[in-house]
Amino acid sequence: MMMHATLSALFLGALLTVSLPASAVNLTISCGTVGQERDFCEQATSAWAKETGHQVTLATPPKRSNERFFQYLIDLGQGDSRIDVYQIDIIWTGLMAKHFVDLKQYLSQADIEQNFPAIVANNTVDGHLVGMPWFTDVGLMYYRKDLLEKYGLSAPKDWSELIDTALYIQTQERKAGRAEMWGYVFQGAAYEGLSCNALEWIAAYDGGTVVDMEGAITIDNPQAILAIARAASWIDTVAPPQVLSFNEEDAYQMFQSGNAVFMRNWPFAWALLNAKDSPVATKIGALTLPQGGAKGFPASVLGGWQLAVSKYSKHPEVAADLVRYLTSETVQKQRAIGGAYPPTIMRLYDDPEILAATPFLAKMRPAMQDAVARPVPQTGTDYMAVTTHFWEAVHKVLQGQGTATSNLQILENRLRHVKFRGGW
Ligand code: GLC
């Protein structure tokens, strides 16, 4: 028995030496963990490992984008080499650029140029490509097609219509015995997700983007106050009180259980909501977000994720090859079909298989061009301070701690201090 075990170990050892490249390495990647992100990451990294003979370990970062940001910043600040490849938010490229290698050294121009030029430009800092575009994101309004049909209502075009429709269906459904039904769910916890939602409300009412393109602080204005005050009036009337602690997953879980009429979320929710075992499969539609009043316009925030190679990685070239593979057409297509992750490779928006699986992607190309960007370029390294003050102020109003008028005035003052110190 002993002899047998030793022999098989030797045999296995021989096999491994044959199948692994001379310099097989073990890389660590930190992918997202929201929805199916981890599963897709695991699938594609295993495929690459099989093809190349290298190994890949998946790190487990915090779920919320802003928590991940601070953890990464601490690790990278210490020159930590444990993680080779980072999945980074579209808003971080400028904030973390100095910790990543220039991917142009390792990837072909064709690989890079097949992506949306605006995303490549966002990821290029001082001429260095610090992240390869992986998937893009834009805020979507999901709705229960079946319930709108049941009550003979059409999909709303502006926020008032949406809330009226949500409230009407919520009331009717509750009368019919569905006591758990709510009209609208979104990301209302105090984190980056709330900044995205609140920016959409404000921009839809033509209330600006907190800080304008020239760097002027604009948040304390009547349209922004109107938008935030309206959102506060939804809590416990058309939106459940727990929405104040909802992130992306909490919102889609509630909508998926059948207990909400409308939901704001990112595209990934589409695939989960339409999965075979989902109670709302085939009962839902997805639109871009509605416009504000007569003065406003439809406003969806632009999100999205990139893959970056750490400067402290011991194997930057191999890590860049993993990035090349994960951001390739093959992998982006698998992710778009199976997970509704919107590709960054432009030609994939004409791919019939992708459009059949995720029909709303056909409308996403124009929606992305019109999408609202967070005020990152104008605030530079202060963006995290700006967004933290923003979501804190909005969260207070939603919780009923002070009015929109007073909180946005305080916010404007806080941002002035940030600007004064930051010099933008
Ligand atoms: C999504 C977006 C990202 C945003 C985050 C907020 O993941 O892609 O850009 O920061 O949501 O929760």
JSON list of C-alpha atoms in Angstrom, two decimals, residues 164-391:
[
{"chain": "A", "resi": 164, "resn": "ASP", "atom": "CA", "xyz": [-47.57, 56.67, -9.23]},
{"chain": "A", "resi": 165, "resn": "THR", "atom": "CA", "xyz": [-47.60, 53.37, -11.12]},
{"chain": "A", "resi": 166, "resn": "ALA", "atom": "CA", "xyz": [-45.59, 51.64, -8.40]},
{"chain": "A", "resi": 167, "resn": "LEU", "atom": "CA", "xyz": [-47.90, 52.92, -5.68]},
{"chain": "A", "resi": 168, "resn": "TYR", "atom": "CA", "xyz": [-51.04, 51.97, -7.59]},
{"chain": "A", "resi": 169, "resn": "ILE", "atom": "CA", "xyz": [-49.89, 48.40, -8.23]},
{"chain": "A", "resi": 170, "resn": "GLN", "atom": "CA", "xyz": [-48.58, 48.05, -4.66]},
{"chain": "A", "resi": 171, "resn": "THR", "atom": "CA", "xyz": [-52.01, 49.11, -3.30]},
{"chain": "A", "resi": 172, "resn": "GLN", "atom": "CA", "xyz": [-53.97, 46.82, -5.62]},
{"chain": "A", "resi": 173, "resn": "GLU", "atom": "CA", "xyz": [-51.74, 43.83, -4.97]},
{"chain": "A", "resi": 174, "resn": "ARG", "atom": "CA", "xyz": [-51.92, 44.34, -1.20]},
{"chain": "A", "resi": 175, "resn": "LYS", "atom": "CA", "xyz": [-55.72, 44.54, -1.45]},
{"chain": "A", "resi": 176, "resn": "ALA", "atom": "CA", "xyz": [-55.60, 41.24, -3.30]},
{"chain": "A", "resi": 177, "resn": "GLY", "atom": "CA", "xyz": [-53.77, 39.70, -0.33]},
{"chain": "A", "resi": 178, "resn": "ARG", "atom": "CA", "xyz": [-50.12, 40.25, -1.25]},
{"chain": "A", "resi": 179, "resn": "ALA", "atom": "CA", "xyz": [-49.23, 42.11, 1.93]},
{"chain": "A", "resi": 180, "resn": "GLU", "atom": "CA", "xyz": [-45.49, 41.89, 1.20]},
{"chain": "A", "resi": 181, "resn": "MET", "atom": "CA", "xyz": [-45.66, 43.84, -2.03]},
{"chain": "A", "resi": 182, "resn": "TRP", "atom": "CA", "xyz": [-43.67, 47.09, -2.45]},
{"chain": "A", "resi": 183, "resn": "GLY", "atom": "CA", "xyz": [-43.57, 49.48, -5.38]},
{"chain": "A", "resi": 184, "resn": "TYR", "atom": "CA", "xyz": [-39.90, 50.35, -5.73]},
{"chain": "A", "resi": 185, "resn": "VAL", "atom": "CA", "xyz": [-36.53, 49.06, -4.53]},
{"chain": "A", "resi": 186, "resn": "PHE", "atom": "CA", "xyz": [-33.06, 50.49, -5.12]},
{"chain": "A", "resi": 187, "resn": "GLN", "atom": "CA", "xyz": [-29.61, 50.76, -3.50]},
{"chain": "A", "resi": 188, "resn": "GLY", "atom": "CA", "xyz": [-30.25, 52.93, -0.44]},
{"chain": "A", "resi": 189, "resn": "ALA", "atom": "CA", "xyz": [-27.44, 51.91, 1.96]},
{"chain": "A", "resi": 190, "resn": "ALA", "atom": "CA", "xyz": [-24.78, 54.51, 2.74]},
{"chain": "A", "resi": 191, "resn": "TYR", "atom": "CA", "xyz": [-22.16, 53.51, 0.12]},
{"chain": "A", "resi": 192, "resn": "GLU", "atom": "CA", "xyz": [-21.11, 54.13, -3.49]},
{"chain": "A", "resi": 193, "resn": "GLY", "atom": "CA", "xyz": [-24.29, 52.49, -4.79]},
{"chain": "A", "resi": 194, "resn": "LEU", "atom": "CA", "xyz": [-26.39, 55.24, -3.17]},
{"chain": "A", "resi": 195, "resn": "SER", "atom": "CA", "xyz": [-24.19, 57.89, -4.77]},
{"chain": "A", "resi": 196, "resn": "CYS", "atom": "CA", "xyz": [-25.03, 56.32, -8.14]},
{"chain": "A", "resi": 197, "resn": "ASN", "atom": "CA", "xyz": [-28.79, 56.23, -7.44]},
{"chain": "A", "resi": 198, "resn": "ALA", "atom": "CA", "xyz": [-28.87, 59.77, -6.04]},
{"chain": "A", "resi": 199, "resn": "LEU", "atom": "CA", "xyz": [-26.86, 61.13, -8.97]},
{"chain": "A", "resi": 200, "resn": "GLU", "atom": "CA", "xyz": [-29.44, 59.57, -11.29]},
{"chain": "A", "resi": 201, "resn": "TRP", "atom": "CA", "xyz": [-32.32, 61.25, -9.43]},
{"chain": "A", "resi": 202, "resn": "ILE", "atom": "CA", "xyz": [-30.59, 64.61, -9.40]},
{"chain": "A", "resi": 203, "resn": "ALA", "atom": "CA", "xyz": [-29.33, 64.53, -12.98]},
{"chain": "A", "resi": 204, "resn": "ALA", "atom": "CA", "xyz": [-32.80, 63.44, -14.19]},
{"chain": "A", "resi": 205, "resn": "TYR", "atom": "CA", "xyz": [-34.23, 66.64, -12.64]},
{"chain": "A", "resi": 206, "resn": "ASP", "atom": "CA", "xyz": [-31.49, 68.68, -14.27]},
{"chain": "A", "resi": 207, "resn": "GLY", "atom": "CA", "xyz": [-29.88, 69.29, -10.91]},
{"chain": "A", "resi": 208, "resn": "GLY", "atom": "CA", "xyz": [-26.30, 68.69, -12.12]},
{"chain": "A", "resi": 209, "resn": "THR", "atom": "CA", "xyz": [-23.64, 66.20, -11.08]},
{"chain": "A", "resi": 210, "resn": "VAL", "atom": "CA", "xyz": [-22.65, 67.45, -7.59]},
{"chain": "A", "resi": 211, "resn": "VAL", "atom": "CA", "xyz": [-19.48, 69.04, -9.02]},
{"chain": "A", "resi": 212, "resn": "ASP", "atom": "CA", "xyz": [-19.57, 70.35, -12.58]},
{"chain": "A", "resi": 213, "resn": "MET", "atom": "CA", "xyz": [-16.98, 69.74, -15.30]},
{"chain": "A", "resi": 214, "resn": "GLU", "atom": "CA", "xyz": [-15.10, 72.92, -14.34]},
{"chain": "A", "resi": 215, "resn": "GLY", "atom": "CA", "xyz": [-14.83, 71.78, -10.73]},
{"chain": "A", "resi": 216, "resn": "ALA", "atom": "CA", "xyz": [-17.53, 74.11, -9.33]},
{"chain": "A", "resi": 217, "resn": "ILE", "atom": "CA", "xyz": [-19.62, 72.61, -6.53]},
{"chain": "A", "resi": 218, "resn": "THR", "atom": "CA", "xyz": [-23.23, 72.68, -7.65]},
{"chain": "A", "resi": 219, "resn": "ILE", "atom": "CA", "xyz": [-25.07, 70.38, -5.26]},
{"chain": "A", "resi": 220, "resn": "ASP", "atom": "CA", "xyz": [-27.00, 73.05, -3.32]},
{"chain": "A", "resi": 221, "resn": "ASN", "atom": "CA", "xyz": [-29.55, 73.90, -6.03]},
{"chain": "A", "resi": 222, "resn": "PRO", "atom": "CA", "xyz": [-33.38, 73.76, -6.18]},
{"chain": "A", "resi": 223, "resn": "GLN", "atom": "CA", "xyz": [-33.55, 70.90, -8.69]},
{"chain": "A", "resi": 224, "resn": "ALA", "atom": "CA", "xyz": [-31.19, 68.70, -6.64]},
{"chain": "A", "resi": 225, "resn": "ILE", "atom": "CA", "xyz": [-33.17, 69.52, -3.48]},
{"chain": "A", "resi": 226, "resn": "LEU", "atom": "CA", "xyz": [-36.41, 68.64, -5.26]},
{"chain": "A", "resi": 227, "resn": "ALA", "atom": "CA", "xyz": [-35.00, 65.30, -6.47]},
{"chain": "A", "resi": 228, "resn": "ILE", "atom": "CA", "xyz": [-33.66, 64.26, -3.05]},
{"chain": "A", "resi": 229, "resn": "ALA", "atom": "CA", "xyz": [-36.78, 65.42, -1.20]},
{"chain": "A", "resi": 230, "resn": "ARG", "atom": "CA", "xyz": [-38.92, 63.35, -3.57]},
{"chain": "A", "resi": 231, "resn": "ALA", "atom": "CA", "xyz": [-36.76, 60.28, -3.00]},
{"chain": "A", "resi": 232, "resn": "ALA", "atom": "CA", "xyz": [-37.13, 60.74, 0.77]},
{"chain": "A", "resi": 233, "resn": "SER", "atom": "CA", "xyz": [-40.92, 60.73, 0.38]},
{"chain": "A", "resi": 234, "resn": "TRP", "atom": "CA", "xyz": [-40.73, 57.20, -1.11]},
{"chain": "A", "resi": 235, "resn": "ILE", "atom": "CA", "xyz": [-39.40, 55.62, 2.10]},
{"chain": "A", "resi": 236, "resn": "ASP", "atom": "CA", "xyz": [-42.08, 53.55, 3.79]},
{"chain": "A", "resi": 237, "resn": "THR", "atom": "CA", "xyz": [-44.70, 54.68, 1.28]},
{"chain": "A", "resi": 238, "resn": "VAL", "atom": "CA", "xyz": [-43.62, 53.02, -1.96]},
{"chain": "A", "resi": 239, "resn": "ALA", "atom": "CA", "xyz": [-40.17, 51.71, -0.92]},
{"chain": "A", "resi": 240, "resn": "PRO", "atom": "CA", "xyz": [-39.66, 49.40, 2.07]},
{"chain": "A", "resi": 241, "resn": "PRO", "atom": "CA", "xyz": [-37.86, 50.97, 5.07]},
{"chain": "A", "resi": 242, "resn": "GLN", "atom": "CA", "xyz": [-35.16, 48.28, 4.75]},
{"chain": "A", "resi": 243, "resn": "VAL", "atom": "CA", "xyz": [-34.12, 49.85, 1.42]},
{"chain": "A", "resi": 244, "resn": "LEU", "atom": "CA", "xyz": [-31.96, 52.15, 3.54]},
{"chain": "A", "resi": 245, "resn": "SER", "atom": "CA", "xyz": [-29.57, 49.24, 4.03]},
{"chain": "A", "resi": 246, "resn": "PHE", "atom": "CA", "xyz": [-29.92, 47.69, 0.56]},
{"chain": "A", "resi": 247, "resn": "ASN", "atom": "CA", "xyz": [-27.01, 47.10, -1.77]},
{"chain": "A", "resi": 248, "resn": "GLU", "atom": "CA", "xyz": [-27.33, 45.67, -5.30]},
{"chain": "A", "resi": 249, "resn": "GLU", "atom": "CA", "xyz": [-27.90, 42.10, -4.11]},
{"chain": "A", "resi": 250, "resn": "ASP", "atom": "CA", "xyz": [-30.50, 42.97, -1.45]},
{"chain": "A", "resi": 251, "resn": "ALA", "atom": "CA", "xyz": [-32.52, 44.90, -4.03]},
{"chain": "A", "resi": 252, "resn": "TYR", "atom": "CA", "xyz": [-32.49, 42.13, -6.62]},
{"chain": "A", "resi": 253, "resn": "GLN", "atom": "CA", "xyz": [-33.29, 39.45, -4.03]},
{"chain": "A", "resi": 254, "resn": "MET", "atom": "CA", "xyz": [-36.43, 41.31, -3.04]},
{"chain": "A", "resi": 255, "resn": "PHE", "atom": "CA", "xyz": [-37.42, 41.95, -6.65]},
{"chain": "A", "resi": 256, "resn": "GLN", "atom": "CA", "xyz": [-36.65, 38.34, -7.56]},
{"chain": "A", "resi": 257, "resn": "SER", "atom": "CA", "xyz": [-38.86, 37.05, -4.76]},
{"chain": "A", "resi": 258, "resn": "GLY", "atom": "CA", "xyz": [-41.75, 38.80, -6.51]},
{"chain": "A", "resi": 259, "resn": "ASN", "atom": "CA", "xyz": [-42.25, 41.43, -3.81]},
{"chain": "A", "resi": 260, "resn": "ALA", "atom": "CA", "xyz": [-41.43, 44.57, -5.77]},
{"chain": "A", "resi": 261, "resn": "VAL", "atom": "CA", "xyz": [-42.90, 46.15, -8.90]},
{"chain": "A", "resi": 262, "resn": "PHE", "atom": "CA", "xyz": [-39.87, 48.22, -9.98]},
{"chain": "A", "resi": 263, "resn": "MET", "atom": "CA", "xyz": [-36.17, 47.98, -9.19]},
{"chain": "A", "resi": 264, "resn": "ARG", "atom": "CA", "xyz": [-33.11, 50.06, -10.07]},
{"chain": "A", "resi": 265, "resn": "ASN", "atom": "CA", "xyz": [-30.08, 47.87, -10.65]},
{"chain": "A", "resi": 266, "resn": "TRP", "atom": "CA", "xyz": [-27.19, 47.13, -12.99]},
{"chain": "A", "resi": 267, "resn": "PRO", "atom": "CA", "xyz": [-27.41, 44.76, -15.98]},
{"chain": "A", "resi": 268, "resn": "PHE", "atom": "CA", "xyz": [-26.05, 41.67, -14.14]},
{"chain": "A", "resi": 269, "resn": "ALA", "atom": "CA", "xyz": [-29.44, 41.29, -12.41]},
{"chain": "A", "resi": 270, "resn": "TRP", "atom": "CA", "xyz": [-31.07, 40.44, -15.75]},
{"chain": "A", "resi": 271, "resn": "ALA", "atom": "CA", "xyz": [-29.42, 37.00, -15.98]},
{"chain": "A", "resi": 272, "resn": "LEU", "atom": "CA", "xyz": [-30.25, 36.07, -12.38]},
{"chain": "A", "resi": 273, "resn": "LEU", "atom": "CA", "xyz": [-33.82, 37.30, -12.65]},
{"chain": "A", "resi": 274, "resn": "ASN", "atom": "CA", "xyz": [-34.34, 35.23, -15.78]},
{"chain": "A", "resi": 275, "resn": "ALA", "atom": "CA", "xyz": [-32.67, 32.07, -14.48]},
{"chain": "A", "resi": 276, "resn": "LYS", "atom": "CA", "xyz": [-34.85, 28.94, -14.70]},
{"chain": "A", "resi": 277, "resn": "ASP", "atom": "CA", "xyz": [-35.49, 28.79, -10.95]},
{"chain": "A", "resi": 278, "resn": "SER", "atom": "CA", "xyz": [-36.26, 32.51, -10.60]},
{"chain": "A", "resi": 279, "resn": "PRO", "atom": "CA", "xyz": [-39.86, 33.22, -9.55]},
{"chain": "A", "resi": 280, "resn": "VAL", "atom": "CA", "xyz": [-39.98, 36.24, -11.90]},
{"chain": "A", "resi": 281, "resn": "ALA", "atom": "CA", "xyz": [-38.31, 34.63, -14.93]},
{"chain": "A", "resi": 282, "resn": "THR", "atom": "CA", "xyz": [-39.88, 35.90, -18.20]},
{"chain": "A", "resi": 283, "resn": "LYS", "atom": "CA", "xyz": [-42.11, 38.31, -16.24]},
{"chain": "A", "resi": 284, "resn": "ILE", "atom": "CA", "xyz": [-39.74, 41.27, -16.33]},
{"chain": "A", "resi": 285, "resn": "GLY", "atom": "CA", "xyz": [-38.59, 44.06, -18.60]},
{"chain": "A", "resi": 286, "resn": "ALA", "atom": "CA", "xyz": [-35.61, 46.42, -18.35]},
{"chain": "A", "resi": 287, "resn": "LEU", "atom": "CA", "xyz": [-35.42, 50.05, -19.46]},
{"chain": "A", "resi": 288, "resn": "THR", "atom": "CA", "xyz": [-33.02, 52.91, -19.01]},
{"chain": "A", "resi": 289, "resn": "LEU", "atom": "CA", "xyz": [-33.98, 55.05, -16.02]},
{"chain": "A", "resi": 290, "resn": "PRO", "atom": "CA", "xyz": [-36.84, 57.56, -16.41]},
{"chain": "A", "resi": 291, "resn": "GLN", "atom": "CA", "xyz": [-36.47, 61.28, -16.80]},
{"chain": "A", "resi": 292, "resn": "GLY", "atom": "CA", "xyz": [-37.27, 63.86, -14.13]},
{"chain": "A", "resi": 293, "resn": "GLY", "atom": "CA", "xyz": [-39.97, 66.44, -14.66]},
{"chain": "A", "resi": 294, "resn": "ALA", "atom": "CA", "xyz": [-40.53, 68.38, -17.88]},
{"chain": "A", "resi": 295, "resn": "LYS", "atom": "CA", "xyz": [-37.11, 70.03, -17.40]},
{"chain": "A", "resi": 296, "resn": "GLY", "atom": "CA", "xyz": [-35.17, 66.83, -16.95]},
{"chain": "A", "resi": 297, "resn": "PHE", "atom": "CA", "xyz": [-33.85, 64.01, -19.08]},
{"chain": "A", "resi": 298, "resn": "PRO", "atom": "CA", "xyz": [-33.36, 60.24, -18.61]},
{"chain": "A", "resi": 299, "resn": "ALA", "atom": "CA", "xyz": [-30.23, 59.78, -16.54]},
{"chain": "A", "resi": 300, "resn": "SER", "atom": "CA", "xyz": [-28.44, 56.48, -15.93]},
{"chain": "A", "resi": 301, "resn": "VAL", "atom": "CA", "xyz": [-25.06, 56.43, -14.25]},
{"chain": "A", "resi": 302, "resn": "LEU", "atom": "CA", "xyz": [-22.11, 54.83, -15.99]},
{"chain": "A", "resi": 303, "resn": "GLY", "atom": "CA", "xyz": [-20.28, 52.09, -14.10]},
{"chain": "A", "resi": 304, "resn": "GLY", "atom": "CA", "xyz": [-18.04, 49.23, -15.11]},
{"chain": "A", "resi": 305, "resn": "TRP", "atom": "CA", "xyz": [-14.97, 47.25, -14.21]},
{"chain": "A", "resi": 306, "resn": "GLN", "atom": "CA", "xyz": [-11.44, 46.82, -15.52]},
{"chain": "A", "resi": 307, "resn": "LEU", "atom": "CA", "xyz": [-8.61, 44.39, -14.90]},
{"chain": "A", "resi": 308, "resn": "ALA", "atom": "CA", "xyz": [-5.28, 45.78, -13.74]},
{"chain": "A", "resi": 309, "resn": "VAL", "atom": "CA", "xyz": [-1.92, 44.16, -13.03]},
{"chain": "A", "resi": 310, "resn": "SER", "atom": "CA", "xyz": [-0.19, 45.17, -9.82]},
{"chain": "A", "resi": 311, "resn": "LYS", "atom": "CA", "xyz": [3.24, 46.76, -10.10]},
{"chain": "A", "resi": 312, "resn": "TYR", "atom": "CA", "xyz": [4.24, 44.60, -7.13]},
{"chain": "A", "resi": 313, "resn": "SER", "atom": "CA", "xyz": [3.30, 41.33, -8.86]},
{"chain": "A", "resi": 314, "resn": "LYS", "atom": "CA", "xyz": [6.22, 38.93, -9.16]},
{"chain": "A", "resi": 315, "resn": "HIS", "atom": "CA", "xyz": [4.89, 37.78, -12.55]},
{"chain": "A", "resi": 316, "resn": "PRO", "atom": "CA", "xyz": [3.55, 40.83, -14.40]},
{"chain": "A", "resi": 317, "resn": "GLU", "atom": "CA", "xyz": [3.92, 39.29, -17.85]},
{"chain": "A", "resi": 318, "resn": "VAL", "atom": "CA", "xyz": [1.99, 36.13, -16.98]},
{"chain": "A", "resi": 319, "resn": "ALA", "atom": "CA", "xyz": [-0.59, 38.23, -15.12]},
{"chain": "A", "resi": 320, "resn": "ALA", "atom": "CA", "xyz": [-1.02, 40.43, -18.20]},
{"chain": "A", "resi": 321, "resn": "ASP", "atom": "CA", "xyz": [-1.64, 37.29, -20.25]},
{"chain": "A", "resi": 322, "resn": "LEU", "atom": "CA", "xyz": [-4.40, 36.30, -17.83]},
{"chain": "A", "resi": 323, "resn": "VAL", "atom": "CA", "xyz": [-5.88, 39.79, -18.27]},
{"chain": "A", "resi": 324, "resn": "ARG", "atom": "CA", "xyz": [-5.66, 39.44, -22.05]},
{"chain": "A", "resi": 325, "resn": "TYR", "atom": "CA", "xyz": [-7.56, 36.18, -21.89]},
{"chain": "A", "resi": 326, "resn": "LEU", "atom": "CA", "xyz": [-10.24, 37.35, -19.43]},
{"chain": "A", "resi": 327, "resn": "THR", "atom": "CA", "xyz": [-10.96, 40.49, -21.44]},
{"chain": "A", "resi": 328, "resn": "SER", "atom": "CA", "xyz": [-10.94, 38.63, -24.79]},
{"chain": "A", "resi": 329, "resn": "GLU", "atom": "CA", "xyz": [-13.93, 38.37, -27.10]},
{"chain": "A", "resi": 330, "resn": "THR", "atom": "CA", "xyz": [-14.51, 34.71, -26.13]},
{"chain": "A", "resi": 331, "resn": "VAL", "atom": "CA", "xyz": [-14.76, 35.41, -22.41]},
{"chain": "A", "resi": 332, "resn": "GLN", "atom": "CA", "xyz": [-16.70, 38.66, -22.77]},
{"chain": "A", "resi": 333, "resn": "LYS", "atom": "CA", "xyz": [-19.20, 36.80, -24.96]},
{"chain": "A", "resi": 334, "resn": "GLN", "atom": "CA", "xyz": [-19.64, 33.98, -22.43]},
{"chain": "A", "resi": 335, "resn": "ARG", "atom": "CA", "xyz": [-20.18, 36.52, -19.67]},
{"chain": "A", "resi": 336, "resn": "ALA", "atom": "CA", "xyz": [-22.64, 38.57, -21.73]},
{"chain": "A", "resi": 337, "resn": "ILE", "atom": "CA", "xyz": [-24.75, 35.52, -22.60]},
{"chain": "A", "resi": 338, "resn": "GLY", "atom": "CA", "xyz": [-24.62, 33.75, -19.26]},
{"chain": "A", "resi": 339, "resn": "GLY", "atom": "CA", "xyz": [-24.38, 36.70, -16.88]},
{"chain": "A", "resi": 340, "resn": "ALA", "atom": "CA", "xyz": [-25.67, 39.78, -18.79]},
{"chain": "A", "resi": 341, "resn": "TYR", "atom": "CA", "xyz": [-22.34, 41.56, -18.19]},
{"chain": "A", "resi": 342, "resn": "PRO", "atom": "CA", "xyz": [-22.25, 44.25, -20.91]},
{"chain": "A", "resi": 343, "resn": "PRO", "atom": "CA", "xyz": [-19.17, 43.82, -23.09]},
{"chain": "A", "resi": 344, "resn": "THR", "atom": "CA", "xyz": [-16.63, 46.55, -23.66]},
{"chain": "A", "resi": 345, "resn": "ILE", "atom": "CA", "xyz": [-15.72, 45.14, -27.09]},
{"chain": "A", "resi": 346, "resn": "MET", "atom": "CA", "xyz": [-17.80, 47.19, -29.50]},
{"chain": "A", "resi": 347, "resn": "ARG", "atom": "CA", "xyz": [-18.56, 44.55, -32.14]},
{"chain": "A", "resi": 348, "resn": "LEU", "atom": "CA", "xyz": [-20.18, 42.28, -29.53]},
{"chain": "A", "resi": 349, "resn": "TYR", "atom": "CA", "xyz": [-23.18, 44.67, -29.53]},
{"chain": "A", "resi": 350, "resn": "ASP", "atom": "CA", "xyz": [-24.06, 43.26, -32.99]},
{"chain": "A", "resi": 351, "resn": "ASP", "atom": "CA", "xyz": [-23.69, 39.64, -31.92]},
{"chain": "A", "resi": 352, "resn": "PRO", "atom": "CA", "xyz": [-27.07, 37.86, -32.46]},
{"chain": "A", "resi": 353, "resn": "GLU", "atom": "CA", "xyz": [-26.49, 35.30, -29.67]},
{"chain": "A", "resi": 354, "resn": "ILE", "atom": "CA", "xyz": [-25.72, 38.01, -27.14]},
{"chain": "A", "resi": 355, "resn": "LEU", "atom": "CA", "xyz": [-28.71, 40.12, -28.20]},
{"chain": "A", "resi": 356, "resn": "ALA", "atom": "CA", "xyz": [-31.01, 37.08, -27.98]},
{"chain": "A", "resi": 357, "resn": "ALA", "atom": "CA", "xyz": [-29.90, 36.38, -24.38]},
{"chain": "A", "resi": 358, "resn": "THR", "atom": "CA", "xyz": [-29.87, 40.01, -23.24]},
{"chain": "A", "resi": 359, "resn": "PRO", "atom": "CA", "xyz": [-32.14, 42.03, -25.55]},
{"chain": "A", "resi": 360, "resn": "PHE", "atom": "CA", "xyz": [-31.72, 45.30, -23.63]},
{"chain": "A", "resi": 361, "resn": "LEU", "atom": "CA", "xyz": [-28.06, 45.39, -24.67]},
{"chain": "A", "resi": 362, "resn": "ALA", "atom": "CA", "xyz": [-29.24, 46.62, -28.09]},
{"chain": "A", "resi": 363, "resn": "LYS", "atom": "CA", "xyz": [-30.31, 49.86, -26.36]},
{"chain": "A", "resi": 364, "resn": "MET", "atom": "CA", "xyz": [-27.26, 50.00, -24.16]},
{"chain": "A", "resi": 365, "resn": "ARG", "atom": "CA", "xyz": [-24.84, 51.35, -26.71]},
{"chain": "A", "resi": 366, "resn": "PRO", "atom": "CA", "xyz": [-26.70, 54.65, -27.05]},
{"chain": "A", "resi": 367, "resn": "ALA", "atom": "CA", "xyz": [-27.55, 54.61, -23.33]},
{"chain": "A", "resi": 368, "resn": "MET", "atom": "CA", "xyz": [-23.85, 54.35, -22.52]},
{"chain": "A", "resi": 369, "resn": "GLN", "atom": "CA", "xyz": [-23.03, 57.31, -24.73]},
{"chain": "A", "resi": 370, "resn": "ASP", "atom": "CA", "xyz": [-25.59, 59.42, -22.84]},
{"chain": "A", "resi": 371, "resn": "ALA", "atom": "CA", "xyz": [-24.81, 57.95, -19.44]},
{"chain": "A", "resi": 372, "resn": "VAL", "atom": "CA", "xyz": [-24.02, 60.27, -16.55]},
{"chain": "A", "resi": 373, "resn": "ALA", "atom": "CA", "xyz": [-20.43, 60.08, -15.35]},
{"chain": "A", "resi": 374, "resn": "ARG", "atom": "CA", "xyz": [-19.62, 60.52, -11.69]},
{"chain": "A", "resi": 375, "resn": "PRO", "atom": "CA", "xyz": [-17.59, 63.67, -10.98]},
{"chain": "A", "resi": 376, "resn": "VAL", "atom": "CA", "xyz": [-14.25, 61.88, -10.99]},
{"chain": "A", "resi": 377, "resn": "PRO", "atom": "CA", "xyz": [-12.00, 63.74, -13.45]},
{"chain": "A", "resi": 378, "resn": "GLN", "atom": "CA", "xyz": [-12.87, 67.12, -11.94]},
{"chain": "A", "resi": 379, "resn": "THR", "atom": "CA", "xyz": [-12.27, 66.08, -8.30]},
{"chain": "A", "resi": 380, "resn": "GLY", "atom": "CA", "xyz": [-9.27, 63.81, -8.92]},
{"chain": "A", "resi": 381, "resn": "THR", "atom": "CA", "xyz": [-7.92, 62.08, -5.83]},
{"chain": "A", "resi": 382, "resn": "ASP", "atom": "CA", "xyz": [-10.66, 63.74, -3.74]},
{"chain": "A", "resi": 383, "resn": "TYR", "atom": "CA", "xyz": [-13.45, 61.79, -5.43]},
{"chain": "A", "resi": 384, "resn": "MET", "atom": "CA", "xyz": [-13.72, 59.32, -2.55]},
{"chain": "A", "resi": 385, "resn": "ALA", "atom": "CA", "xyz": [-14.14, 62.18, -0.06]},
{"chain": "A", "resi": 386, "resn": "VAL", "atom": "CA", "xyz": [-16.72, 63.83, -2.32]},
{"chain": "A", "resi": 387, "resn": "THR", "atom": "CA", "xyz": [-18.76, 60.67, -2.80]},
{"chain": "A", "resi": 388, "resn": "THR", "atom": "CA", "xyz": [-18.61, 59.76, 0.91]},
{"chain": "A", "resi": 389, "resn": "HIS", "atom": "CA", "xyz": [-19.98, 63.18, 1.92]},
{"chain": "A", "resi": 390, "resn": "PHE", "atom": "CA", "xyz": [-22.59, 62.90, -0.84]},
{"chain": "A", "resi": 391, "resn": "TRP", "atom": "CA", "xyz": [-23.96, 59.47, 0.13]}
]
